[in-house]
mmCIF file of C-alpha atoms in Angstrom:
data_model
loop_
_atom_site.group_PDB
_atom_site.id
_atom_site.type_symbol
_atom_site.label_atom_id
_atom_site.label_comp_id
_atom_site.label_asym_id
_atom_site.label_seq_id
_atom_site.Cartn_x
_atom_site.Cartn_y
_atom_site.Cartn_z
ATOM 1 C CA UNK A 123 0.055 -0.214 -0.007
ATOM 2 C CA UNK A 124 2.702 2.465 0.891
ATOM 3 C CA UNK A 125 4.805 1.671 -2.194
ATOM 4 C CA UNK A 126 2.072 2.084 -4.367
ATOM 5 C CA UNK A 127 1.387 5.630 -2.933
ATOM 6 C CA UNK A 128 4.830 6.442 -3.358
ATOM 7 C CA UNK A 129 4.887 5.259 -6.793
ATOM 8 C CA UNK A 130 1.999 7.380 -7.369
ATOM 9 C CA UNK A 131 3.589 10.420 -5.968
ATOM 10 C CA UNK A 132 6.658 9.527 -8.214
ATOM 11 C CA UNK A 133 4.361 9.619 -11.268
ATOM 12 C CA UNK A 134 2.886 13.075 -10.273
ATOM 13 C CA UNK A 135 6.210 14.576 -9.394
ATOM 14 C CA UNK A 136 7.812 13.354 -12.655
ATOM 15 C CA UNK A 137 4.658 14.714 -14.738
ATOM 16 C CA UNK A 138 5.233 18.021 -12.944
ATOM 17 C CA UNK A 139 8.818 18.263 -13.738
ATOM 18 C CA UNK A 140 8.380 17.385 -17.326
ATOM 19 C CA UNK A 141 5.524 19.768 -17.822
ATOM 20 C CA UNK A 142 7.590 22.746 -16.066
ATOM 21 C CA UNK A 143 10.677 22.111 -18.310
ATOM 22 C CA UNK A 144 8.423 21.962 -21.470
ATOM 23 C CA UNK A 145 6.348 25.082 -20.386
ATOM 24 C CA UNK A 146 9.720 26.922 -19.472
ATOM 25 C CA UNK A 147 10.870 26.209 -23.203
ATOM 26 C CA UNK A 148 7.693 27.323 -24.729
ATOM 27 C CA UNK A 149 7.772 30.591 -22.419
ATOM 28 C CA UNK A 150 11.449 31.201 -23.485
ATOM 29 C CA UNK A 151 10.578 30.771 -27.242
ATOM 30 C CA UNK A 152 7.707 33.229 -26.748
ATOM 31 C CA UNK A 153 9.713 35.763 -24.904
ATOM 32 C CA UNK A 154 12.409 35.440 -27.553
ATOM 33 C CA UNK A 155 10.224 35.766 -30.675
ATOM 34 C CA UNK A 156 7.238 37.815 -29.585
ATOM 35 C CA UNK A 157 6.812 41.141 -27.759
ATOM 36 C CA UNK A 158 5.293 39.471 -24.449
ATOM 37 C CA UNK A 159 5.526 41.926 -21.532
ATOM 38 C CA UNK A 160 6.407 41.041 -18.035
ATOM 39 C CA UNK A 161 2.750 41.596 -17.010
ATOM 40 C CA UNK A 162 1.461 39.139 -19.348
ATOM 41 C CA UNK A 163 4.249 36.764 -18.504
ATOM 42 C CA UNK A 164 3.180 36.751 -14.817
ATOM 43 C CA UNK A 165 -0.250 35.670 -15.580
ATOM 44 C CA UNK A 166 0.790 33.017 -18.039
ATOM 45 C CA UNK A 167 3.139 31.440 -15.655
ATOM 46 C CA UNK A 168 0.530 31.465 -12.734
ATOM 47 C CA UNK A 169 -2.104 29.660 -15.076
ATOM 48 C CA UNK A 170 0.618 27.274 -16.294
ATOM 49 C CA UNK A 171 1.737 26.408 -12.759
ATOM 50 C CA UNK A 172 -1.812 25.927 -11.787
ATOM 51 C CA UNK A 173 -2.529 23.684 -14.669
ATOM 52 C CA UNK A 174 0.670 21.691 -14.188
ATOM 53 C CA UNK A 175 0.178 21.251 -10.437
ATOM 54 C CA UNK A 176 -3.498 20.137 -11.201
ATOM 55 C CA UNK A 177 -2.326 17.497 -13.977
ATOM 56 C CA UNK A 178 0.332 16.283 -11.316
ATOM 57 C CA UNK A 179 -2.064 15.908 -8.937
ATOM 58 C CA UNK A 180 -4.587 14.174 -11.331
ATOM 59 C CA UNK A 181 -1.829 11.801 -12.293
ATOM 60 C CA UNK A 182 -0.795 10.643 -8.921
ATOM 61 C CA UNK A 183 -4.490 10.409 -7.904
ATOM 62 C CA UNK A 184 -5.181 8.155 -10.988
ATOM 63 C CA UNK A 185 -2.323 6.062 -10.198
ATOM 64 C CA UNK A 186 -2.919 5.804 -6.515
ATOM 65 C CA UNK A 187 -6.595 5.000 -6.949
ATOM 66 C CA UNK A 188 -7.529 6.020 -3.343
ATOM 67 C CA UNK A 189 -7.268 9.088 -1.161
ATOM 68 C CA UNK A 190 -6.775 11.430 -3.942
ATOM 69 C CA UNK A 191 -6.709 14.524 -1.614
ATOM 70 C CA UNK A 192 -4.024 13.104 0.282
ATOM 71 C CA UNK A 193 -1.984 12.106 -2.924
ATOM 72 C CA UNK A 194 -2.683 15.564 -4.328
ATOM 73 C CA UNK A 195 -1.617 17.137 -1.019
ATOM 74 C CA UNK A 196 1.613 15.366 -0.878
ATOM 75 C CA UNK A 197 2.271 16.095 -4.484
ATOM 76 C CA UNK A 198 1.772 19.796 -4.112
ATOM 77 C CA UNK A 199 4.010 19.996 -0.742
ATOM 78 C CA UNK A 200 6.663 17.893 -2.515
ATOM 79 C CA UNK A 201 6.730 20.790 -5.224
ATOM 80 C CA UNK A 202 6.533 23.498 -2.520
ATOM 81 C CA UNK A 203 9.438 22.005 -0.699
ATOM 82 C CA UNK A 204 11.662 21.711 -3.965
ATOM 83 C CA UNK A 205 10.596 25.279 -4.793
ATOM 84 C CA UNK A 206 11.794 26.412 -1.129
ATOM 85 C CA UNK A 207 14.982 24.455 -1.125
ATOM 86 C CA UNK A 208 15.909 25.684 -4.624
ATOM 87 C CA UNK A 209 15.151 29.305 -3.647
ATOM 88 C CA UNK A 210 16.736 29.066 -0.219
ATOM 89 C CA UNK A 211 19.910 26.888 -0.921
ATOM 90 C CA UNK A 212 20.441 28.581 -4.458
ATOM 91 C CA UNK A 213 19.487 32.202 -3.767
ATOM 92 C CA UNK A 214 19.746 32.414 0.017
ATOM 93 C CA UNK A 215 16.107 34.004 0.230
ATOM 94 C CA UNK A 216 13.206 32.740 1.939
ATOM 95 C CA UNK A 217 9.556 32.637 0.792
ATOM 96 C CA UNK A 218 7.520 36.100 0.890
ATOM 97 C CA UNK A 219 3.995 36.329 1.706
ATOM 98 C CA UNK A 220 2.936 36.359 -1.763
ATOM 99 C CA UNK A 221 4.737 33.576 -2.746
ATOM 100 C CA UNK A 222 3.297 31.364 0.091
ATOM 101 C CA UNK A 223 -0.035 32.445 -1.213
ATOM 102 C CA UNK A 224 0.930 31.223 -4.771
ATOM 103 C CA UNK A 225 2.285 27.959 -3.294
ATOM 104 C CA UNK A 226 -0.930 27.375 -1.340
ATOM 105 C CA UNK A 227 -2.895 27.874 -4.601
ATOM 106 C CA UNK A 228 -0.421 25.328 -6.502
ATOM 107 C CA UNK A 229 -1.112 22.952 -3.391
ATOM 108 C CA UNK A 230 -4.811 23.345 -3.639
ATOM 109 C CA UNK A 231 -4.849 22.836 -7.543
ATOM 110 C CA UNK A 232 -2.933 19.747 -6.930
ATOM 111 C CA UNK A 233 -5.262 18.306 -4.291
ATOM 112 C CA UNK A 234 -8.418 19.191 -6.704
ATOM 113 C CA UNK A 235 -6.591 17.161 -9.498
ATOM 114 C CA UNK A 236 -5.850 14.200 -7.007
ATOM 115 C CA UNK A 237 -9.372 14.101 -6.009
ATOM 116 C CA UNK A 238 -10.532 14.232 -9.731
ATOM 117 C CA UNK A 239 -7.848 11.852 -10.579
ATOM 118 C CA UNK A 240 -9.125 9.071 -8.241
ATOM 119 C CA UNK A 241 -12.619 9.385 -9.643
ATOM 120 C CA UNK A 242 -11.629 9.406 -13.259
ATOM 121 C CA UNK A 243 -8.667 7.016 -13.090
ATOM 122 C CA UNK A 244 -10.649 3.683 -13.744
ATOM 123 C CA UNK A 245 -11.486 0.782 -11.714
ATOM 124 C CA UNK A 246 -10.355 0.529 -8.142
ATOM 125 C CA UNK A 247 -8.137 -2.484 -7.242
ATOM 126 C CA UNK A 248 -9.393 -5.078 -4.731
#
């Protein structure tokens, strides 16, 4: 049971990582070849982040097949921990209040994705 949940979390985190890399590449190309402004970029990255965490939670919920809210929560919290460690260890900065609100929204999106993923993921295992 524990191994299945960890495997589901791994799939969710891998999905988030791949989607973040692809969306970063696409955004970099848009910035290079269009006249996208920083205000537009801020909203696009917020929406892409929410969508990415939702899909990551969905994948972990679909793979785990039960307790989607918990799988989504741990998927979101794992992402938040990675961002926090990257920012703190790489840039020697803590999280601001605004960033904490964004991270909370990302975690809620992953939880929602986990709940929907469990219900849409197919048959439950006996």
